[in-house]
Coordinates of C-alpha atoms and ligand atoms in Angstrom, one line a residue:
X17 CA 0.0 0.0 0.0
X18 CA 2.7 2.6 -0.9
X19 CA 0.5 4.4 -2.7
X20 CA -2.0 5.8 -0.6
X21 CA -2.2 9.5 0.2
X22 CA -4.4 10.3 2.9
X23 CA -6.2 13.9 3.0
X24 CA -6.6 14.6 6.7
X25 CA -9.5 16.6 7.4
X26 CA -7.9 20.3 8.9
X27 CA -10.4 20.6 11.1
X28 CA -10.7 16.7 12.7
X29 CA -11.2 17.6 16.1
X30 CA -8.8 16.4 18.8
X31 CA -9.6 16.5 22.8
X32 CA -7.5 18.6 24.9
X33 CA -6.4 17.3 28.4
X34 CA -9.3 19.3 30.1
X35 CA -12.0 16.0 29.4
X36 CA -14.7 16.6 27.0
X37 CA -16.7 13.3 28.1
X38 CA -19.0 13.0 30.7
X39 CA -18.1 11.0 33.7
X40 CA -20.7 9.5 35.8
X41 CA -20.4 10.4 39.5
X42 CA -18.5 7.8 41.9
X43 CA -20.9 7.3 44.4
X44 CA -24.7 6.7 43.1
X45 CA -27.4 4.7 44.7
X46 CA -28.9 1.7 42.4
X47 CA -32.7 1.6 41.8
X48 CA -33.2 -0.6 45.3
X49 CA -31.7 2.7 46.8
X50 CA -28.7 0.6 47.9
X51 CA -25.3 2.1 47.4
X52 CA -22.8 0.0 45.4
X53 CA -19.3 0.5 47.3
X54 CA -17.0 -0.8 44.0
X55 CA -14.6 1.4 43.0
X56 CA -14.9 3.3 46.7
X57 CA -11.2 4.1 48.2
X58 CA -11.5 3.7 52.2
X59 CA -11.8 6.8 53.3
X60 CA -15.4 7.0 51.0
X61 CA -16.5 3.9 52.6
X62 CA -16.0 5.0 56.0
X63 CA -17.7 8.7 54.9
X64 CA -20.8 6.3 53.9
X65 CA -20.7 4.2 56.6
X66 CA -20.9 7.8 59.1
X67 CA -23.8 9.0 57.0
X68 CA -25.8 6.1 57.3
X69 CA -25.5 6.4 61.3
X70 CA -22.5 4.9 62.5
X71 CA -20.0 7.0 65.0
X72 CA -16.9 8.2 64.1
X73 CA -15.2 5.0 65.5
X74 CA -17.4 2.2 64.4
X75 CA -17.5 4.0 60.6
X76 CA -13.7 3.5 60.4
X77 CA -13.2 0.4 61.7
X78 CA -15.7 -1.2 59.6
X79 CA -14.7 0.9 56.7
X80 CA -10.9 -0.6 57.2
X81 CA -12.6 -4.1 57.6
X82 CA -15.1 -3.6 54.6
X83 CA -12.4 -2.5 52.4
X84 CA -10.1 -5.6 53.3
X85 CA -13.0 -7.9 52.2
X86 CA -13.7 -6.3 49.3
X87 CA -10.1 -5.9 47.1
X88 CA -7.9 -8.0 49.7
X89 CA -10.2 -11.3 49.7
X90 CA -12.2 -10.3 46.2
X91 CA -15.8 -10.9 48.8
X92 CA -19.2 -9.2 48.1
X93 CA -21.5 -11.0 50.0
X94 CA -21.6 -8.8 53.7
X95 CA -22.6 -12.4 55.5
X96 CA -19.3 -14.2 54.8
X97 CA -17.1 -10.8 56.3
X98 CA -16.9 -12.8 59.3
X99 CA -14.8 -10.4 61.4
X100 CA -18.1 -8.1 61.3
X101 CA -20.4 -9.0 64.1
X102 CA -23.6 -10.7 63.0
X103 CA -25.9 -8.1 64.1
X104 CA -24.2 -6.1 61.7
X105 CA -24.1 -7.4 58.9
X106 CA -28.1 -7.3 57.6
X107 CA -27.5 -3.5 58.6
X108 CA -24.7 -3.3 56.0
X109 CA -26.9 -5.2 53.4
X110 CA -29.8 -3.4 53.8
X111 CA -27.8 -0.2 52.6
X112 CA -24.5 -1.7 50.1
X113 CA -23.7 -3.6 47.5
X114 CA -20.4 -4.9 46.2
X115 CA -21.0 -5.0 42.5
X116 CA -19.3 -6.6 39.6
X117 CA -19.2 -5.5 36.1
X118 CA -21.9 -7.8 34.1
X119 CA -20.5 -10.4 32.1
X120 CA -22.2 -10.7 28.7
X121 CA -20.2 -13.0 26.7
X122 CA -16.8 -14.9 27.6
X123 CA -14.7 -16.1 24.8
X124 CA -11.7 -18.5 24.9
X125 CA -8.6 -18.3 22.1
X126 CA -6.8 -21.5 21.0
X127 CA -3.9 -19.8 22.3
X128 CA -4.7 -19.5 26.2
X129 CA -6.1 -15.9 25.1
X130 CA -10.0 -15.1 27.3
X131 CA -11.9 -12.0 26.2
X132 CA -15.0 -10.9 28.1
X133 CA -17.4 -8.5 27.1
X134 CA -18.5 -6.4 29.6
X135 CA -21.6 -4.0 30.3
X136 CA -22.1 -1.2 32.6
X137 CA -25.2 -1.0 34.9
X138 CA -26.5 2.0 32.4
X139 CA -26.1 -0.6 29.4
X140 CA -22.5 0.3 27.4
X141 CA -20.3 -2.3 26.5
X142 CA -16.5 -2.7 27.2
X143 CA -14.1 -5.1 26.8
X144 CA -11.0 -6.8 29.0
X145 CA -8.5 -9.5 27.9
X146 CA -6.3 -11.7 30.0
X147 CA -3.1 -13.3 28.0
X148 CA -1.5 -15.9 29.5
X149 CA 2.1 -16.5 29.1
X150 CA 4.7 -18.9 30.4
X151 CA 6.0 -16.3 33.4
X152 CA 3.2 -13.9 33.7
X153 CA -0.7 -13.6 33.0
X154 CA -1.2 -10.3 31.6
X155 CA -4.7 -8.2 32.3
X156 CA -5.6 -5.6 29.3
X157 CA -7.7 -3.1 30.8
X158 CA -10.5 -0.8 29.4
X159 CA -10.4 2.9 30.6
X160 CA -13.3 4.1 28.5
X161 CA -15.6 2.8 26.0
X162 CA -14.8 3.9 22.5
X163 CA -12.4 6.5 22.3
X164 CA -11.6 10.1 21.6
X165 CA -8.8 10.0 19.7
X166 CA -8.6 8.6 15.8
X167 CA -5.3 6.6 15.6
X168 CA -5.8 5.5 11.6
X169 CA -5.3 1.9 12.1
X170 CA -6.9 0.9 15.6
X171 CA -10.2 0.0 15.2
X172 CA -11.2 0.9 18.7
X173 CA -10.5 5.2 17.1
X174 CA -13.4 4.2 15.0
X175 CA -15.5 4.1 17.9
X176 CA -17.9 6.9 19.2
X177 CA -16.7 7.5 22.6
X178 CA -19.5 6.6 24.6
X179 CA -18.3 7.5 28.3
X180 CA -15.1 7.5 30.6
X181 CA -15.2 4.5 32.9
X182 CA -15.4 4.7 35.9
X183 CA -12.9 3.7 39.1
X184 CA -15.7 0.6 39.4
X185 CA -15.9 -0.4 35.9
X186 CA -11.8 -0.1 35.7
X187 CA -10.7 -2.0 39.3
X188 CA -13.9 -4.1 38.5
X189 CA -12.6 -5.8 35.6
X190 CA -8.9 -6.7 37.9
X191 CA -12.0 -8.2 40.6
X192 CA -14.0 -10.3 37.5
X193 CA -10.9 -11.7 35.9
X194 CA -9.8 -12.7 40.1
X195 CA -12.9 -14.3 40.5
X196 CA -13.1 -15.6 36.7
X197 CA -9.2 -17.3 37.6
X198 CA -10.2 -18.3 41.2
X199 CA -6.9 -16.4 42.6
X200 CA -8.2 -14.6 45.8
X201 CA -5.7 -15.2 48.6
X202 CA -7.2 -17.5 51.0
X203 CA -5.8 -15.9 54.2
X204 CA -7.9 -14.1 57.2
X205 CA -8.1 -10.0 58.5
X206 CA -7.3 -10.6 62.8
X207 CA -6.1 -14.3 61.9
X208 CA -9.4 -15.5 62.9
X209 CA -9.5 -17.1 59.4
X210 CA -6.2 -19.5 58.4
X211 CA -3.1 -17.8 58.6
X212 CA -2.1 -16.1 55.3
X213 CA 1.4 -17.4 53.3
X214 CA 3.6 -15.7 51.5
X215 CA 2.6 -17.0 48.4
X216 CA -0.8 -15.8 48.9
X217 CA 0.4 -11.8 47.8
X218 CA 3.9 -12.7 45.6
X219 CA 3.4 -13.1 42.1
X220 CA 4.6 -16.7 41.8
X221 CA 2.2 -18.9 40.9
X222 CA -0.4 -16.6 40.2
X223 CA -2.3 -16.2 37.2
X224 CA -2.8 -12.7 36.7
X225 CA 0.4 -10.7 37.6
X226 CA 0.8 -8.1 35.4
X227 CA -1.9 -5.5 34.5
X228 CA -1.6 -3.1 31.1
X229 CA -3.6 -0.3 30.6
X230 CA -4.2 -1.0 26.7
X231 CA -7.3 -1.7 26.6
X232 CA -10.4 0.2 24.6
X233 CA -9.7 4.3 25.4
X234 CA -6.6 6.7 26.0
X235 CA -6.1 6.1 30.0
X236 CA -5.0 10.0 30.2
X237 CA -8.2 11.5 29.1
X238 CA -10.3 9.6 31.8
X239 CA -6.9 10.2 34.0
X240 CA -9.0 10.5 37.8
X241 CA -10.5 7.4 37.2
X242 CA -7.7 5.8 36.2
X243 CA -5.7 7.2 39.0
X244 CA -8.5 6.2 41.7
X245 CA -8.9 2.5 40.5
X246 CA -5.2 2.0 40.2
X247 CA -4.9 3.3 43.6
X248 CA -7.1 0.2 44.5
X249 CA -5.2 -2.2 42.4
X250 CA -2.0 -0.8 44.3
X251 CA -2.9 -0.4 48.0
X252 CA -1.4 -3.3 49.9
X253 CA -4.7 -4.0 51.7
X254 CA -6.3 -3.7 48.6
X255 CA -5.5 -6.3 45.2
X256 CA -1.9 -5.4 46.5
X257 CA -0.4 -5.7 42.9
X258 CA 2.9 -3.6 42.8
X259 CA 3.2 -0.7 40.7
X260 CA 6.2 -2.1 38.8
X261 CA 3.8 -4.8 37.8
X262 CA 1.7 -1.8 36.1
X263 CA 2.2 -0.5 32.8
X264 CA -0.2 2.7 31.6
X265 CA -0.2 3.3 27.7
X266 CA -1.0 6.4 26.3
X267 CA -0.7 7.7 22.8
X268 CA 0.9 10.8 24.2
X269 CA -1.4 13.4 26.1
X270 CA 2.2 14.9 27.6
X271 CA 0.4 17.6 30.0
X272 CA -1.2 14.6 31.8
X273 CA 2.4 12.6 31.9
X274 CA 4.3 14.1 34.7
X275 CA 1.3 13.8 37.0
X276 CA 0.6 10.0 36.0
X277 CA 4.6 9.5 36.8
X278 CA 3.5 11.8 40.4
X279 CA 0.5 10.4 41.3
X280 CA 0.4 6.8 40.3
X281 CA 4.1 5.7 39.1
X282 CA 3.6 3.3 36.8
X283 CA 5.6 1.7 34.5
X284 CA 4.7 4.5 31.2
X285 CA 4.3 3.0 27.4
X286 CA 4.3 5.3 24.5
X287 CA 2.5 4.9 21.3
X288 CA 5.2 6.3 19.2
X289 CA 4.3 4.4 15.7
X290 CA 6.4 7.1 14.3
X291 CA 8.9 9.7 14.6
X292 CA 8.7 11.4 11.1
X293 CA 6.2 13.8 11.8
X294 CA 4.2 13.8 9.0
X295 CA 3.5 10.5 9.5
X296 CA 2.8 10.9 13.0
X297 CA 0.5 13.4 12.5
X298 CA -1.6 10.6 10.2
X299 CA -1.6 7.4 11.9
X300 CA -1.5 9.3 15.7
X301 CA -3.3 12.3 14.9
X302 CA -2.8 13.7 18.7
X303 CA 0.9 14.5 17.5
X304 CA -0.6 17.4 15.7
X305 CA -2.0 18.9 19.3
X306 CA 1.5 17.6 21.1
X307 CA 4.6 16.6 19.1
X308 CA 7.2 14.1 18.9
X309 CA 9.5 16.4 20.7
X310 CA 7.7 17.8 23.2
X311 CA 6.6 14.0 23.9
X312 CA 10.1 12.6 23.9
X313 CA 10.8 15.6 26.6
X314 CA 7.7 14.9 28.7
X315 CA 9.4 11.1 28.6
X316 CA 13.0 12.2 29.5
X317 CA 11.3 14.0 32.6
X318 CA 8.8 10.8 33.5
X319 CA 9.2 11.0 37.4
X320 CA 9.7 6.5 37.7
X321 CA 11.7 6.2 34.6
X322 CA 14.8 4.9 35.2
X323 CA 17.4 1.7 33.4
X324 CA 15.5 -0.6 35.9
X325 CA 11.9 0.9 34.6
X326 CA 12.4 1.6 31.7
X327 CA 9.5 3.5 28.9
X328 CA 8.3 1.0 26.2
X329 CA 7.6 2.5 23.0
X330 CA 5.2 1.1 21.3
X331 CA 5.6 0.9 17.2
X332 CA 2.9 -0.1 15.2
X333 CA 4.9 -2.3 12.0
X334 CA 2.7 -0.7 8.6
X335 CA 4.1 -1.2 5.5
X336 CA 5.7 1.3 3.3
X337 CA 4.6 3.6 6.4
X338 CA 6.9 3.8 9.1
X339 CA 9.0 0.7 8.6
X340 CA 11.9 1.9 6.7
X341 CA 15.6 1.7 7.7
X342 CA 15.9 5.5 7.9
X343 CA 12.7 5.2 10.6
X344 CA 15.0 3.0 12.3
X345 CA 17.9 5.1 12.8
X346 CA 15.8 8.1 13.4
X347 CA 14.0 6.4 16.1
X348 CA 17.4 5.2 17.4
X349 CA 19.1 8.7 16.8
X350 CA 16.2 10.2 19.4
X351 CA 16.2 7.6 22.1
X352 CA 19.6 8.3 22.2
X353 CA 19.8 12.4 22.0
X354 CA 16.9 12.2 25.1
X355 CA 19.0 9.8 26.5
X356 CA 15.7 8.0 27.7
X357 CA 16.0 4.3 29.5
X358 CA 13.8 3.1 27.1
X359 CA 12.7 -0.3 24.9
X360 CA 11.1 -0.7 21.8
X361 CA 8.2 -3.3 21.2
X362 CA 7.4 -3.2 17.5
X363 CA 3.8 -4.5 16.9
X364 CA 3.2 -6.4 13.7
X365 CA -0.2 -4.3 12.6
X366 CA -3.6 -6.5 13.5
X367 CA -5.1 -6.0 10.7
X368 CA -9.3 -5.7 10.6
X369 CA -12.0 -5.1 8.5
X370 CA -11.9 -1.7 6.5
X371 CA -8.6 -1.1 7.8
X372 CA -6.3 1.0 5.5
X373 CA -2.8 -0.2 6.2
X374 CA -0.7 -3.8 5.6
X375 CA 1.1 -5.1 8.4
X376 CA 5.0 -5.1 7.6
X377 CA 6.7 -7.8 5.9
X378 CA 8.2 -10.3 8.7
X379 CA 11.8 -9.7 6.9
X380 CA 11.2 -5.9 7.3
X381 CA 10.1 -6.3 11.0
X382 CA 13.2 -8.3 11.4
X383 CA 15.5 -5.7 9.9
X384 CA 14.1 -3.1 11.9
X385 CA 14.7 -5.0 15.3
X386 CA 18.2 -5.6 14.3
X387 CA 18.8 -1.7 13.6
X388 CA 17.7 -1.2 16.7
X389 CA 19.1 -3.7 18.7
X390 CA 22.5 -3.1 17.6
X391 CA 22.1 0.5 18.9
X392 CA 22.1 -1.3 22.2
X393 CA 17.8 -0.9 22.6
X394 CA 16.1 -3.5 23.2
X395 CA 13.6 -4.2 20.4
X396 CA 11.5 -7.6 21.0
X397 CA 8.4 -8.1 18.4
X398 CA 4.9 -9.2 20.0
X399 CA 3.5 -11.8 18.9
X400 CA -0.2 -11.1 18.3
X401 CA -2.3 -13.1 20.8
X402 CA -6.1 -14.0 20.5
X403 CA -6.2 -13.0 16.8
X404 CA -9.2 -15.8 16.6
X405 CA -11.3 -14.1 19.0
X406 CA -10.5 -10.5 17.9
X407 CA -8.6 -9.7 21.4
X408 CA -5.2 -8.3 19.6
X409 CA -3.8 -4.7 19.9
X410 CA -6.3 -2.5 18.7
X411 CA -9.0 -5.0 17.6
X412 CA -11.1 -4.3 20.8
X413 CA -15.1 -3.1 19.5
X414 CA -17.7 -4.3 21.2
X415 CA -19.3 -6.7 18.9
X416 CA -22.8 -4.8 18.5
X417 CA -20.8 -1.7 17.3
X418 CA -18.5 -4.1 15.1
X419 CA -22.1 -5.5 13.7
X420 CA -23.3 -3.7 10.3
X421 CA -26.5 -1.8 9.9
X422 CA -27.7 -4.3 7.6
X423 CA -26.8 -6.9 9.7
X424 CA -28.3 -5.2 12.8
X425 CA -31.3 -5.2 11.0
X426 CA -31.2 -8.8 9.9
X427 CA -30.9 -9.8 13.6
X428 CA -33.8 -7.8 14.7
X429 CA -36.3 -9.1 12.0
X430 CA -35.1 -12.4 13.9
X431 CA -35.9 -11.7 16.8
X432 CA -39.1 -10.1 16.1
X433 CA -39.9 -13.3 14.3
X434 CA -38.9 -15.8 16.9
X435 CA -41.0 -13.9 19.2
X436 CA -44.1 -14.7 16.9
Ligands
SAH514 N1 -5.0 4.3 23.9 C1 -3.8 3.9 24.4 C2 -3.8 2.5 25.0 C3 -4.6 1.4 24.2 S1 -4.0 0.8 22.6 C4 -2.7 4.1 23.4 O1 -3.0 4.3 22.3 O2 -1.5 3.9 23.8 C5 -2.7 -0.3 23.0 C6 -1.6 -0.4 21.8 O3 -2.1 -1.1 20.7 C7 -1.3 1.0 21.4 O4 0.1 1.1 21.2 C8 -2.0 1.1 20.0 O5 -1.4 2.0 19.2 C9 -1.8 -0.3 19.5 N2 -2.7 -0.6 18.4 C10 -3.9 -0.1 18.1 N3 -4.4 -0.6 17.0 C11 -3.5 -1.6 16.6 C12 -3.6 -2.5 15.5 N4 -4.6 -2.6 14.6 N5 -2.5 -3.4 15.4 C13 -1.5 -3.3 16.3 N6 -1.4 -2.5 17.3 C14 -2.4 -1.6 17.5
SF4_515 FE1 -7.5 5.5 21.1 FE2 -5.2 4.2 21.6 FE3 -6.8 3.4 19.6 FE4 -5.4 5.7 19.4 S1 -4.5 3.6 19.6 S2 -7.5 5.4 18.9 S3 -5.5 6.4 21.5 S4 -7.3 3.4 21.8

């Protein structure tokens, strides 16, 4: 596909970092008038817990106990918190709820890969992926269904952005894919339970150790959220998953980088794709608001970064596009003038449906690695996992909005005709 010329439209519109999209509050009762307490940090529980008439004392020791149950021991049924005292637990039930995002469908890949498709309580549709691997189980999580931005070859930019998630719907899908891979630890708040082993909180043997936030949506436009459920994820009394376990991608929204680095100190990914900037401004059209400089910079000053941690840039492999030598030794020839601790993981292109772009030729992917290898940078190419069930790098759309009209209208005849 040398050939294609793209006209970019002058006046696409691209989000600043003050959010556009509508965030539903934290903290909202459900129809029953119950309060659901997912996605609550401790100090909210304890807030709720003084509202609904307990003292100051009582509020925060159940609010430390509450929380433990919840993200600690992964339970949502108040009867089984049994360091709570009986009387108190139909009080609890008659005012909370410890949700879970609802499963709609669960899909398995010939190649260990699960996909679930999610839906919020108001009826959108998300996605999360798990990808097991020989040393670590990775968790690809959603920070907002659909997206903002218009990267030209993810098919999640040709999404409507519905709405951010929120710190429920994001820590929520770490909970489901717990419960899904039955990895709770086992162990007891006040030992009154069995003791608790090591093995219960290290990574070893675990499933799920790793968490990326590449899922559907650009983590740094819903960043609060984000922030809040990671907190959840982090907090040793909480899913207690360390931080270096953590990796946040963004496409690049640099005002919202130093903070992330601040705030939550997460690994950082980059999607660089390119560093020609013409090019970047097509295929990442967010390099036209901030560009490759100013984004390398906002990566040199990344609070965590160091040759321990270092950034992953991310580089999409489309052919004729970006995969030259000279894009190579240009990438190479940047790295090196920010001096940034830094890897490259070059992404063959998951191709889908409509898409405008070829994947690179595996000789070409090859030769790029090797450029940039021999530079001393480490440049490893991912293999595509879950292909079969559509669960690659920027496959992620929610099947109803993958559907066509004319499908979509096939289906309801369908129905309408199985229900007589
Ligand atoms: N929005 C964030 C995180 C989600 S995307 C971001 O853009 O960084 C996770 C990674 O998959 C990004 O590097 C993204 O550019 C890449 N990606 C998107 N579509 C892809 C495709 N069709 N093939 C391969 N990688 C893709
Ligand atoms: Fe959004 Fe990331 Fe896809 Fe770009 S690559 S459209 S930022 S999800």
């Amino acid at each position: 596909m040398a050939d294609i010329d793209i006209q970019l439209p002058t006046s696409m519109p691209i989000a600043g970092h003050i959010d556009p999209v509508v965030t539903p509050r934290g903290v909202t009762a459900r129809p029953d008038g119950k309060v659901d307490l997912l996605g609550l940090p401790r100090t909210e529980i304890t807030r709720l817990f003084t509202e609904a008439g307990l003292d100051a004392k009582a509020a925060k020791l159940r609010g430390k106990q509450v929380f433990h149950w919840i993200y600690h021991r992964g339970i949502s049924d108040f009867d089984s918190m049994t360091d709570i005292a009986k009387a108190m637990r139909p009080w609890l039930d008659a005012r909370f709820v410890v949700g879970r995002p609802e499963i709609v469908v669960s899909q398995h890949s010939e190649d260990g890969t699960r996909k679930w498709l999610l839906r919020t309580a108001d009826g959108h549709d998300y996605e999360m992926v798990f990808i097991p691997d020989a040393d670590r189980g990775t968790l690809c999580v959603t920070s907002q269904e659909g997206c903002t931005l218009n990267c030209r070859f993810c098919h999640t930019g040709t999404m409507r952005l519905v709405r951010n998630l929120t710190p429920g719907e994001i820590v929520g899908q770490v909970m489901l894919a717990r419960d899904a891979l039955g990895e709770w630890p086992k162990g007891a708040m006040n030992g009154l339970d069995d003791e608790e082993t090591e093995g219960d909180y290290s990574a070893d043997g675990r499933l799920l150790t790793n968490i990326v936030m590449m899922g559907m949506g650009e983590p740094l436009y819903n960043y609060e959220n984000v922030r809040d459920a990671l907190k959840l994820v982090m907090d040793n009394e909480g899913l207690a998953l360390s931080k270096r376990r953590i990796t946040l991608s963004t496409s690049g929204v640099v005002p919202m980088m130093e903070k992330c680095g601040e705030e939550i100190g997460v690994n950082l990914a980059v999607s660089l794709h390119s560093v020609v900037k013409e090019v970047r401004d097509e295929i990442v059209p967010i390099n036209r608001k901030y560009g490759i400089e100013q984004l390398l910079q906002a990566c040199a000053d990344y609070p965590s970064a160091s040759n321990a941690r270092r950034i992953t840039f991310e580089y999409v492999m489309l052919k004729d596009k970006n995969d030259s030598d000279d894009d190579a030794r240009e990438l190479v020839r940047l790295i090196k003038q920010y001096k940034l601790p830094a890897k490259v993981n070059l992404i063959p292109f998951n191709p889908w449906p409509g898409a405008i772009y070829e994947c690179s030729t595996p000789e070409r992917i090859r030769r790029f690695s090797e450029i940039v290898f021999d530079a001393g940078i480490s440049a490893p190419v991912r293999t595509p996992r879950g292909r079969d069930i559509d669960a690659a790098c920027g496959q992620l759309k929610t099947a109803a909005q993958k559907m066509s009209r004319a499908d979509q209208d096939r289906l309801a005849e369908e129905k309408q005709a199985a229900l007589g």
